[in-house]
Amino acid sequence: MNPNRPTIIAGNWKMNGSRAANAALLDGIGQAWSALAHQAPSCQVLVCAPTVYLSQISEHIQSSVQIKSTSIAIHLGAQDVSTQSSGAYTGECAAGMLKEAGCSHVIVGHSERRQYHGETDTTVAAKAKAALAQGLQPIVCVGETLAQRDAGQAITVVSAQLKAVTDLLQTDAARIAVAYEPVWAIGTGRTASPEQAQEIHAALRNALTSARAAGVPILYGGSMNAANAQALLSQPDIDGGLIGGASLKPADFTQIISAAHALRAGPH
Ligand code: PEP
């Protein structure tokens, strides 16, 4: 982590939740944070929720007594966005709609979208562009499969995934966030070691620097949890986390926020 770049702790709720569960989870994060500290977290905290719940969550964050009485500010992100701004695209959701629902961020190119919905690097780049056009910060996910890692191709794969985005965005590439999510570590309980993650983050940092986007935060995602967050976030090129399973447990998610907060605050 580098204090000159933003630190982002983002929960990816995936296809989980209900109106009642969402409210309980958000209030639980607020309560758990209050119990730990009274200062506002020195990192950006974000939850990326299913589209249908975005407006509910936005309203809940603004109105919940539990959250308003704490120092935590929770920002809202979506999990996908259309490449198009409106029209005959059944089932899609445009960036302007996400913005109106209260989002500030959107995940693009998550490996589950690449795997189950055939999203290509070109589609992912177009989605990032559509998000930026509406003032949403895209969190661009990149990551290699286990077979690609075993073949020694991890850096080549993630570099190509990122290049598609920076080539399309040009100077606007400086406005994105990146998440390195090794596919073999997502939802498997198998985490990249801090050294493995740092190696890829350093390569991504070099690529971003060449694209004149050196200040872009690079998050790590893949079974980050309360126990391993501190070691991962201590790495010089890891600027936060994109967290799936652990973001559904208020105490665990809050401990990850707390680890990021402590690292940003530095030794006293
Ligand atoms: C994710 O899906 O973005 C993710 C990192 O999931 P998990 O933390 O559950 O591995």
mmCIF file with all atom_site columns, N, CA and C in Angstrom, residues 126-188:
data_model
loop_
_atom_site.group_PDB
_atom_site.id
_atom_site.type_symbol
_atom_site.label_atom_id
_atom_site.label_alt_id
_atom_site.label_comp_id
_atom_site.label_asym_id
_atom_site.label_entity_id
_atom_site.label_seq_id
_atom_site.pdbx_PDB_ins_code
_atom_site.Cartn_x
_atom_site.Cartn_y
_atom_site.Cartn_z
_atom_site.occupancy
_atom_site.B_iso_or_equiv
_atom_site.pdbx_formal_charge
_atom_site.auth_seq_id
_atom_site.auth_comp_id
_atom_site.auth_asym_id
_atom_site.auth_atom_id
_atom_site.pdbx_PDB_model_num
ATOM 1   N N  . ALA A 1 126 ? -14.804 -1.756  -23.447 1.00 0.00 ? 126 ALA A N  1
ATOM 2   C CA . ALA A 1 126 ? -15.954 -0.914  -23.821 1.00 0.00 ? 126 ALA A CA 1
ATOM 3   C C  . ALA A 1 126 ? -16.825 -0.618  -22.592 1.00 0.00 ? 126 ALA A C  1
ATOM 4   N N  . LYS A 1 127 ? -16.931 -1.576  -21.699 1.00 0.00 ? 127 LYS A N  1
ATOM 5   C CA . LYS A 1 127 ? -17.706 -1.361  -20.466 1.00 0.00 ? 127 LYS A CA 1
ATOM 6   C C  . LYS A 1 127 ? -17.024 -0.315  -19.582 1.00 0.00 ? 127 LYS A C  1
ATOM 7   N N  . ALA A 1 128 ? -15.708 -0.401  -19.488 1.00 0.00 ? 128 ALA A N  1
ATOM 8   C CA . ALA A 1 128 ? -14.972 0.588   -18.683 1.00 0.00 ? 128 ALA A CA 1
ATOM 9   C C  . ALA A 1 128 ? -15.191 1.987   -19.254 1.00 0.00 ? 128 ALA A C  1
ATOM 10  N N  . LYS A 1 129 ? -15.183 2.074   -20.572 1.00 0.00 ? 129 LYS A N  1
ATOM 11  C CA . LYS A 1 129 ? -15.377 3.380   -21.227 1.00 0.00 ? 129 LYS A CA 1
ATOM 12  C C  . LYS A 1 129 ? -16.790 3.913   -20.963 1.00 0.00 ? 129 LYS A C  1
ATOM 13  N N  . ALA A 1 130 ? -17.774 3.015   -21.061 1.00 0.00 ? 130 ALA A N  1
ATOM 14  C CA . ALA A 1 130 ? -19.170 3.428   -20.824 1.00 0.00 ? 130 ALA A CA 1
ATOM 15  C C  . ALA A 1 130 ? -19.343 3.904   -19.379 1.00 0.00 ? 130 ALA A C  1
ATOM 16  N N  . ALA A 1 131 ? -18.691 3.244   -18.448 1.00 0.00 ? 131 ALA A N  1
ATOM 17  C CA . ALA A 1 131 ? -18.785 3.647   -17.031 1.00 0.00 ? 131 ALA A CA 1
ATOM 18  C C  . ALA A 1 131 ? -18.192 5.038   -16.834 1.00 0.00 ? 131 ALA A C  1
ATOM 19  N N  . LEU A 1 132 ? -16.985 5.231   -17.348 1.00 0.00 ? 132 LEU A N  1
ATOM 20  C CA . LEU A 1 132 ? -16.310 6.525   -17.169 1.00 0.00 ? 132 LEU A CA 1
ATOM 21  C C  . LEU A 1 132 ? -17.113 7.662   -17.785 1.00 0.00 ? 132 LEU A C  1
ATOM 22  N N  . ALA A 1 133 ? -17.787 7.376   -18.898 1.00 0.00 ? 133 ALA A N  1
ATOM 23  C CA . ALA A 1 133 ? -18.556 8.426   -19.576 1.00 0.00 ? 133 ALA A CA 1
ATOM 24  C C  . ALA A 1 133 ? -19.671 8.962   -18.679 1.00 0.00 ? 133 ALA A C  1
ATOM 25  N N  . GLN A 1 134 ? -20.096 8.167   -17.703 1.00 0.00 ? 134 GLN A N  1
ATOM 26  C CA . GLN A 1 134 ? -21.148 8.605   -16.778 1.00 0.00 ? 134 GLN A CA 1
ATOM 27  C C  . GLN A 1 134 ? -20.573 8.955   -15.409 1.00 0.00 ? 134 GLN A C  1
ATOM 28  N N  . GLY A 1 135 ? -19.261 9.012   -15.311 1.00 0.00 ? 135 GLY A N  1
ATOM 29  C CA . GLY A 1 135 ? -18.649 9.393   -14.036 1.00 0.00 ? 135 GLY A CA 1
ATOM 30  C C  . GLY A 1 135 ? -18.568 8.274   -13.018 1.00 0.00 ? 135 GLY A C  1
ATOM 31  N N  . LEU A 1 136 ? -18.738 7.041   -13.468 1.00 0.00 ? 136 LEU A N  1
ATOM 32  C CA . LEU A 1 136 ? -18.555 5.896   -12.556 1.00 0.00 ? 136 LEU A CA 1
ATOM 33  C C  . LEU A 1 136 ? -17.110 5.424   -12.667 1.00 0.00 ? 136 LEU A C  1
ATOM 34  N N  . GLN A 1 137 ? -16.496 5.054   -11.548 1.00 0.00 ? 137 GLN A N  1
ATOM 35  C CA . GLN A 1 137 ? -15.146 4.505   -11.624 1.00 0.00 ? 137 GLN A CA 1
ATOM 36  C C  . GLN A 1 137 ? -15.238 3.002   -11.879 1.00 0.00 ? 137 GLN A C  1
ATOM 37  N N  . PRO A 1 138 ? -14.733 2.531   -13.029 1.00 0.00 ? 138 PRO A N  1
ATOM 38  C CA . PRO A 1 138 ? -14.745 1.081   -13.256 1.00 0.00 ? 138 PRO A CA 1
ATOM 39  C C  . PRO A 1 138 ? -13.625 0.403   -12.473 1.00 0.00 ? 138 PRO A C  1
ATOM 40  N N  . ILE A 1 139 ? -13.949 -0.727  -11.871 1.00 0.00 ? 139 ILE A N  1
ATOM 41  C CA . ILE A 1 139 ? -12.927 -1.576  -11.244 1.00 0.00 ? 139 ILE A CA 1
ATOM 42  C C  . ILE A 1 139 ? -12.701 -2.717  -12.232 1.00 0.00 ? 139 ILE A C  1
ATOM 43  N N  . VAL A 1 140 ? -11.608 -2.624  -12.968 1.00 0.00 ? 140 VAL A N  1
ATOM 44  C CA . VAL A 1 140 ? -11.342 -3.545  -14.068 1.00 0.00 ? 140 VAL A CA 1
ATOM 45  C C  . VAL A 1 140 ? -10.637 -4.785  -13.519 1.00 0.00 ? 140 VAL A C  1
ATOM 46  N N  . CYS A 1 141 ? -11.305 -5.945  -13.646 1.00 0.00 ? 141 CYS A N  1
ATOM 47  C CA . CYS A 1 141 ? -10.729 -7.180  -13.096 1.00 0.00 ? 141 CYS A CA 1
ATOM 48  C C  . CYS A 1 141 ? -9.870  -7.878  -14.146 1.00 0.00 ? 141 CYS A C  1
ATOM 49  N N  . VAL A 1 142 ? -8.716  -8.324  -13.716 1.00 0.00 ? 142 VAL A N  1
ATOM 50  C CA . VAL A 1 142 ? -7.827  -9.131  -14.559 1.00 0.00 ? 142 VAL A CA 1
ATOM 51  C C  . VAL A 1 142 ? -7.354  -10.313 -13.714 1.00 0.00 ? 142 VAL A C  1
ATOM 52  N N  . GLY A 1 143 ? -6.988  -11.396 -14.382 1.00 0.00 ? 143 GLY A N  1
ATOM 53  C CA . GLY A 1 143 ? -6.483  -12.540 -13.611 1.00 0.00 ? 143 GLY A CA 1
ATOM 54  C C  . GLY A 1 143 ? -6.303  -13.751 -14.487 1.00 0.00 ? 143 GLY A C  1
ATOM 55  N N  . GLU A 1 144 ? -5.359  -14.576 -14.107 1.00 0.00 ? 144 GLU A N  1
ATOM 56  C CA . GLU A 1 144 ? -5.039  -15.765 -14.897 1.00 0.00 ? 144 GLU A CA 1
ATOM 57  C C  . GLU A 1 144 ? -5.681  -17.008 -14.287 1.00 0.00 ? 144 GLU A C  1
ATOM 58  N N  . THR A 1 145 ? -5.907  -18.015 -15.123 1.00 0.00 ? 145 THR A N  1
ATOM 59  C CA . THR A 1 145 ? -6.389  -19.303 -14.632 1.00 0.00 ? 145 THR A CA 1
ATOM 60  C C  . THR A 1 145 ? -5.202  -20.085 -14.053 1.00 0.00 ? 145 THR A C  1
ATOM 61  N N  . LEU A 1 146 ? -5.512  -21.191 -13.397 1.00 0.00 ? 146 LEU A N  1
ATOM 62  C CA . LEU A 1 146 ? -4.434  -22.018 -12.831 1.00 0.00 ? 146 LEU A CA 1
ATOM 63  C C  . LEU A 1 146 ? -3.561  -22.586 -13.948 1.00 0.00 ? 146 LEU A C  1
ATOM 64  N N  . ALA A 1 147 ? -4.190  -23.011 -15.045 1.00 0.00 ? 147 ALA A N  1
ATOM 65  C CA . ALA A 1 147 ? -3.420  -23.575 -16.159 1.00 0.00 ? 147 ALA A CA 1
ATOM 66  C C  . ALA A 1 147 ? -2.468  -22.526 -16.723 1.00 0.00 ? 147 ALA A C  1
ATOM 67  N N  . GLN A 1 148 ? -2.950  -21.296 -16.830 1.00 0.00 ? 148 GLN A N  1
ATOM 68  C CA . GLN A 1 148 ? -2.082  -20.222 -17.349 1.00 0.00 ? 148 GLN A CA 1
ATOM 69  C C  . GLN A 1 148 ? -0.938  -19.937 -16.377 1.00 0.00 ? 148 GLN A C  1
ATOM 70  N N  . ARG A 1 149 ? -1.226  -19.951 -15.086 1.00 0.00 ? 149 ARG A N  1
ATOM 71  C CA . ARG A 1 149 ? -0.141  -19.745 -14.103 1.00 0.00 ? 149 ARG A CA 1
ATOM 72  C C  . ARG A 1 149 ? 0.878   -20.885 -14.194 1.00 0.00 ? 149 ARG A C  1
ATOM 73  N N  . ASP A 1 150 ? 0.367   -22.103 -14.238 1.00 0.00 ? 150 ASP A N  1
ATOM 74  C CA . ASP A 1 150 ? 1.288   -23.249 -14.293 1.00 0.00 ? 150 ASP A CA 1
ATOM 75  C C  . ASP A 1 150 ? 2.140   -23.222 -15.561 1.00 0.00 ? 150 ASP A C  1
ATOM 76  N N  . ALA A 1 151 ? 1.600   -22.621 -16.612 1.00 0.00 ? 151 ALA A N  1
ATOM 77  C CA . ALA A 1 151 ? 2.364   -22.525 -17.867 1.00 0.00 ? 151 ALA A CA 1
ATOM 78  C C  . ALA A 1 151 ? 3.290   -21.305 -17.875 1.00 0.00 ? 151 ALA A C  1
ATOM 79  N N  . GLY A 1 152 ? 3.346   -20.595 -16.756 1.00 0.00 ? 152 GLY A N  1
ATOM 80  C CA . GLY A 1 152 ? 4.236   -19.433 -16.658 1.00 0.00 ? 152 GLY A CA 1
ATOM 81  C C  . GLY A 1 152 ? 3.728   -18.209 -17.414 1.00 0.00 ? 152 GLY A C  1
ATOM 82  N N  . GLN A 1 153 ? 2.387   -18.157 -17.630 1.00 0.00 ? 153 GLN A N  1
ATOM 83  C CA . GLN A 1 153 ? 1.831   -17.086 -18.467 1.00 0.00 ? 153 GLN A CA 1
ATOM 84  C C  . GLN A 1 153 ? 1.089   -15.998 -17.687 1.00 0.00 ? 153 GLN A C  1
ATOM 85  N N  . ALA A 1 154 ? 1.185   -16.032 -16.360 1.00 0.00 ? 154 ALA A N  1
ATOM 86  C CA . ALA A 1 154 ? 0.342   -15.128 -15.563 1.00 0.00 ? 154 ALA A CA 1
ATOM 87  C C  . ALA A 1 154 ? 0.543   -13.667 -15.962 1.00 0.00 ? 154 ALA A C  1
ATOM 88  N N  . ILE A 1 155 ? 1.779   -13.229 -16.033 1.00 0.00 ? 155 ILE A N  1
ATOM 89  C CA . ILE A 1 155 ? 2.025   -11.803 -16.318 1.00 0.00 ? 155 ILE A CA 1
ATOM 90  C C  . ILE A 1 155 ? 1.596   -11.457 -17.743 1.00 0.00 ? 155 ILE A C  1
ATOM 91  N N  . THR A 1 156 ? 1.857   -12.370 -18.680 1.00 0.00 ? 156 THR A N  1
ATOM 92  C CA . THR A 1 156 ? 1.447   -12.119 -20.071 1.00 0.00 ? 156 THR A CA 1
ATOM 93  C C  . THR A 1 156 ? -0.072  -11.958 -20.161 1.00 0.00 ? 156 THR A C  1
ATOM 94  N N  . VAL A 1 157 ? -0.801  -12.843 -19.471 1.00 0.00 ? 157 VAL A N  1
ATOM 95  C CA . VAL A 1 157 ? -2.271  -12.825 -19.546 1.00 0.00 ? 157 VAL A CA 1
ATOM 96  C C  . VAL A 1 157 ? -2.830  -11.536 -18.945 1.00 0.00 ? 157 VAL A C  1
ATOM 97  N N  . VAL A 1 158 ? -2.407  -11.205 -17.730 1.00 0.00 ? 158 VAL A N  1
ATOM 98  C CA . VAL A 1 158 ? -2.997  -10.015 -17.084 1.00 0.00 ? 158 VAL A CA 1
ATOM 99  C C  . VAL A 1 158 ? -2.573  -8.742  -17.813 1.00 0.00 ? 158 VAL A C  1
ATOM 100 N N  . SER A 1 159 ? -1.370  -8.735  -18.363 1.00 0.00 ? 159 SER A N  1
ATOM 101 C CA . SER A 1 159 ? -0.909  -7.539  -19.085 1.00 0.00 ? 159 SER A CA 1
ATOM 102 C C  . SER A 1 159 ? -1.759  -7.314  -20.330 1.00 0.00 ? 159 SER A C  1
ATOM 103 N N  . ALA A 1 160 ? -2.092  -8.406  -21.030 1.00 0.00 ? 160 ALA A N  1
ATOM 104 C CA . ALA A 1 160 ? -2.921  -8.274  -22.237 1.00 0.00 ? 160 ALA A CA 1
ATOM 105 C C  . ALA A 1 160 ? -4.337  -7.815  -21.862 1.00 0.00 ? 160 ALA A C  1
ATOM 106 N N  . GLN A 1 161 ? -4.861  -8.356  -20.763 1.00 0.00 ? 161 GLN A N  1
ATOM 107 C CA . GLN A 1 161 ? -6.211  -7.952  -20.330 1.00 0.00 ? 161 GLN A CA 1
ATOM 108 C C  . GLN A 1 161 ? -6.233  -6.450  -20.004 1.00 0.00 ? 161 GLN A C  1
ATOM 109 N N  . LEU A 1 162 ? -5.188  -5.988  -19.330 1.00 0.00 ? 162 LEU A N  1
ATOM 110 C CA . LEU A 1 162 ? -5.133  -4.567  -18.964 1.00 0.00 ? 162 LEU A CA 1
ATOM 111 C C  . LEU A 1 162 ? -4.900  -3.692  -20.194 1.00 0.00 ? 162 LEU A C  1
ATOM 112 N N  . LYS A 1 163 ? -4.046  -4.148  -21.095 1.00 0.00 ? 163 LYS A N  1
ATOM 113 C CA . LYS A 1 163 ? -3.693  -3.338  -22.272 1.00 0.00 ? 163 LYS A CA 1
ATOM 114 C C  . LYS A 1 163 ? -4.919  -3.024  -23.133 1.00 0.00 ? 163 LYS A C  1
ATOM 115 N N  . ALA A 1 164 ? -5.824  -4.012  -23.227 1.00 0.00 ? 164 ALA A N  1
ATOM 116 C CA . ALA A 1 164 ? -7.041  -3.763  -24.022 1.00 0.00 ? 164 ALA A CA 1
ATOM 117 C C  . ALA A 1 164 ? -7.778  -2.541  -23.475 1.00 0.00 ? 164 ALA A C  1
ATOM 118 N N  . VAL A 1 165 ? -7.769  -2.402  -22.162 1.00 0.00 ? 165 VAL A N  1
ATOM 119 C CA . VAL A 1 165 ? -8.491  -1.294  -21.516 1.00 0.00 ? 165 VAL A CA 1
ATOM 120 C C  . VAL A 1 165 ? -7.711  0.014   -21.660 1.00 0.00 ? 165 VAL A C  1
ATOM 121 N N  . THR A 1 166 ? -6.427  -0.007  -21.357 1.00 0.00 ? 166 THR A N  1
ATOM 122 C CA . THR A 1 166 ? -5.658  1.254   -21.416 1.00 0.00 ? 166 THR A CA 1
ATOM 123 C C  . THR A 1 166 ? -5.542  1.749   -22.863 1.00 0.00 ? 166 THR A C  1
ATOM 124 N N  . ASP A 1 167 ? -5.470  0.834   -23.821 1.00 0.00 ? 167 ASP A N  1
ATOM 125 C CA . ASP A 1 167 ? -5.390  1.258   -25.229 1.00 0.00 ? 167 ASP A CA 1
ATOM 126 C C  . ASP A 1 167 ? -6.669  1.983   -25.646 1.00 0.00 ? 167 ASP A C  1
ATOM 127 N N  . LEU A 1 168 ? -7.812  1.455   -25.219 1.00 0.00 ? 168 LEU A N  1
ATOM 128 C CA . LEU A 1 168 ? -9.073  2.103   -25.601 1.00 0.00 ? 168 LEU A CA 1
ATOM 129 C C  . LEU A 1 168 ? -9.258  3.429   -24.856 1.00 0.00 ? 168 LEU A C  1
ATOM 130 N N  . LEU A 1 169 ? -8.914  3.444   -23.581 1.00 0.00 ? 169 LEU A N  1
ATOM 131 C CA . LEU A 1 169 ? -9.213  4.633   -22.767 1.00 0.00 ? 169 LEU A CA 1
ATOM 132 C C  . LEU A 1 169 ? -8.208  5.757   -22.950 1.00 0.00 ? 169 LEU A C  1
ATOM 133 N N  . GLN A 1 170 ? -7.005  5.421   -23.350 1.00 0.00 ? 170 GLN A N  1
ATOM 134 C CA . GLN A 1 170 ? -5.947  6.435   -23.510 1.00 0.00 ? 170 GLN A CA 1
ATOM 135 C C  . GLN A 1 170 ? -5.794  7.250   -22.219 1.00 0.00 ? 170 GLN A C  1
ATOM 136 N N  . THR A 1 171 ? -5.902  8.568   -22.260 1.00 0.00 ? 171 THR A N  1
ATOM 137 C CA . THR A 1 171 ? -5.614  9.368   -21.049 1.00 0.00 ? 171 THR A CA 1
ATOM 138 C C  . THR A 1 171 ? -6.625  9.096   -19.928 1.00 0.00 ? 171 THR A C  1
ATOM 139 N N  . ASP A 1 172 ? -7.824  8.640   -20.291 1.00 0.00 ? 172 ASP A N  1
ATOM 140 C CA . ASP A 1 172 ? -8.826  8.331   -19.264 1.00 0.00 ? 172 ASP A CA 1
ATOM 141 C C  . ASP A 1 172 ? -8.461  7.087   -18.448 1.00 0.00 ? 172 ASP A C  1
ATOM 142 N N  . ALA A 1 173 ? -7.448  6.349   -18.889 1.00 0.00 ? 173 ALA A N  1
ATOM 143 C CA . ALA A 1 173 ? -7.033  5.169   -18.116 1.00 0.00 ? 173 ALA A CA 1
ATOM 144 C C  . ALA A 1 173 ? -6.624  5.560   -16.694 1.00 0.00 ? 173 ALA A C  1
ATOM 145 N N  . ALA A 1 174 ? -6.216  6.786   -16.510 1.00 0.00 ? 174 ALA A N  1
ATOM 146 C CA . ALA A 1 174 ? -5.797  7.244   -15.172 1.00 0.00 ? 174 ALA A CA 1
ATOM 147 C C  . ALA A 1 174 ? -6.974  7.272   -14.194 1.00 0.00 ? 174 ALA A C  1
ATOM 148 N N  . ARG A 1 175 ? -8.208  7.137   -14.710 1.00 0.00 ? 175 ARG A N  1
ATOM 149 C CA . ARG A 1 175 ? -9.389  7.259   -13.827 1.00 0.00 ? 175 ARG A CA 1
ATOM 150 C C  . ARG A 1 175 ? -9.970  5.912   -13.396 1.00 0.00 ? 175 ARG A C  1
ATOM 151 N N  . ILE A 1 176 ? -9.362  4.823   -13.814 1.00 0.00 ? 176 ILE A N  1
ATOM 152 C CA . ILE A 1 176 ? -9.913  3.505   -13.451 1.00 0.00 ? 176 ILE A CA 1
ATOM 153 C C  . ILE A 1 176 ? -9.292  3.006   -12.147 1.00 0.00 ? 176 ILE A C  1
ATOM 154 N N  . ALA A 1 177 ? -9.826  1.917   -11.634 1.00 0.00 ? 177 ALA A N  1
ATOM 155 C CA . ALA A 1 177 ? -9.149  1.098   -10.624 1.00 0.00 ? 177 ALA A CA 1
ATOM 156 C C  . ALA A 1 177 ? -8.996  -0.285  -11.254 1.00 0.00 ? 177 ALA A C  1
ATOM 157 N N  . VAL A 1 178 ? -8.009  -1.026  -10.819 1.00 0.00 ? 178 VAL A N  1
ATOM 158 C CA . VAL A 1 178 ? -7.768  -2.377  -11.342 1.00 0.00 ? 178 VAL A CA 1
ATOM 159 C C  . VAL A 1 178 ? -7.880  -3.348  -10.175 1.00 0.00 ? 178 VAL A C  1
ATOM 160 N N  . ALA A 1 179 ? -8.410  -4.538  -10.429 1.00 0.00 ? 179 ALA A N  1
ATOM 161 C CA . ALA A 1 179 ? -8.379  -5.602  -9.413  1.00 0.00 ? 179 ALA A CA 1
ATOM 162 C C  . ALA A 1 179 ? -7.685  -6.811  -10.017 1.00 0.00 ? 179 ALA A C  1
ATOM 163 N N  . TYR A 1 180 ? -6.598  -7.224  -9.380  1.00 0.00 ? 180 TYR A N  1
ATOM 164 C CA . TYR A 1 180 ? -5.945  -8.476  -9.789  1.00 0.00 ? 180 TYR A CA 1
ATOM 165 C C  . TYR A 1 180 ? -6.616  -9.612  -9.033  1.00 0.00 ? 180 TYR A C  1
ATOM 166 N N  . GLU A 1 181 ? -7.297  -10.470 -9.780  1.00 0.00 ? 181 GLU A N  1
ATOM 167 C CA . GLU A 1 181 ? -8.016  -11.581 -9.168  1.00 0.00 ? 181 GLU A CA 1
ATOM 168 C C  . GLU A 1 181 ? -7.611  -12.880 -9.856  1.00 0.00 ? 181 GLU A C  1
ATOM 169 N N  . PRO A 1 182 ? -6.610  -13.579 -9.322  1.00 0.00 ? 182 PRO A N  1
ATOM 170 C CA . PRO A 1 182 ? -6.271  -14.868 -9.922  1.00 0.00 ? 182 PRO A CA 1
ATOM 171 C C  . PRO A 1 182 ? -7.486  -15.792 -9.864  1.00 0.00 ? 182 PRO A C  1
ATOM 172 N N  . VAL A 1 183 ? -7.862  -16.351 -11.005 1.00 0.00 ? 183 VAL A N  1
ATOM 173 C CA . VAL A 1 183 ? -9.107  -17.124 -11.083 1.00 0.00 ? 183 VAL A CA 1
ATOM 174 C C  . VAL A 1 183 ? -9.064  -18.304 -10.112 1.00 0.00 ? 183 VAL A C  1
ATOM 175 N N  . TRP A 1 184 ? -7.875  -18.876 -9.927  1.00 0.00 ? 184 TRP A N  1
ATOM 176 C CA . TRP A 1 184 ? -7.727  -20.042 -9.055  1.00 0.00 ? 184 TRP A CA 1
ATOM 177 C C  . TRP A 1 184 ? -7.877  -19.696 -7.575  1.00 0.00 ? 184 TRP A C  1
ATOM 178 N N  . ALA A 1 185 ? -7.924  -18.420 -7.259  1.00 0.00 ? 185 ALA A N  1
ATOM 179 C CA . ALA A 1 185 ? -8.050  -18.026 -5.847  1.00 0.00 ? 185 ALA A CA 1
ATOM 180 C C  . ALA A 1 185 ? -9.445  -17.512 -5.510  1.00 0.00 ? 185 ALA A C  1
ATOM 181 N N  . ILE A 1 186 ? -10.320 -17.392 -6.516  1.00 0.00 ? 186 ILE A N  1
ATOM 182 C CA . ILE A 1 186 ? -11.643 -16.807 -6.261  1.00 0.00 ? 186 ILE A CA 1
ATOM 183 C C  . ILE A 1 186 ? -12.591 -17.861 -5.722  1.00 0.00 ? 186 ILE A C  1
ATOM 184 N N  . GLY A 1 187 ? -13.067 -17.634 -4.507  1.00 0.00 ? 187 GLY A N  1
ATOM 185 C CA . GLY A 1 187 ? -14.053 -18.518 -3.904  1.00 0.00 ? 187 GLY A CA 1
ATOM 186 C C  . GLY A 1 187 ? -13.529 -19.902 -3.575  1.00 0.00 ? 187 GLY A C  1
ATOM 187 N N  . THR A 1 188 ? -12.230 -20.082 -3.642  1.00 0.00 ? 188 THR A N  1
ATOM 188 C CA . THR A 1 188 ? -11.648 -21.411 -3.426  1.00 0.00 ? 188 THR A CA 1
ATOM 189 C C  . THR A 1 188 ? -11.035 -21.555 -2.046  1.00 0.00 ? 188 THR A C  1
#
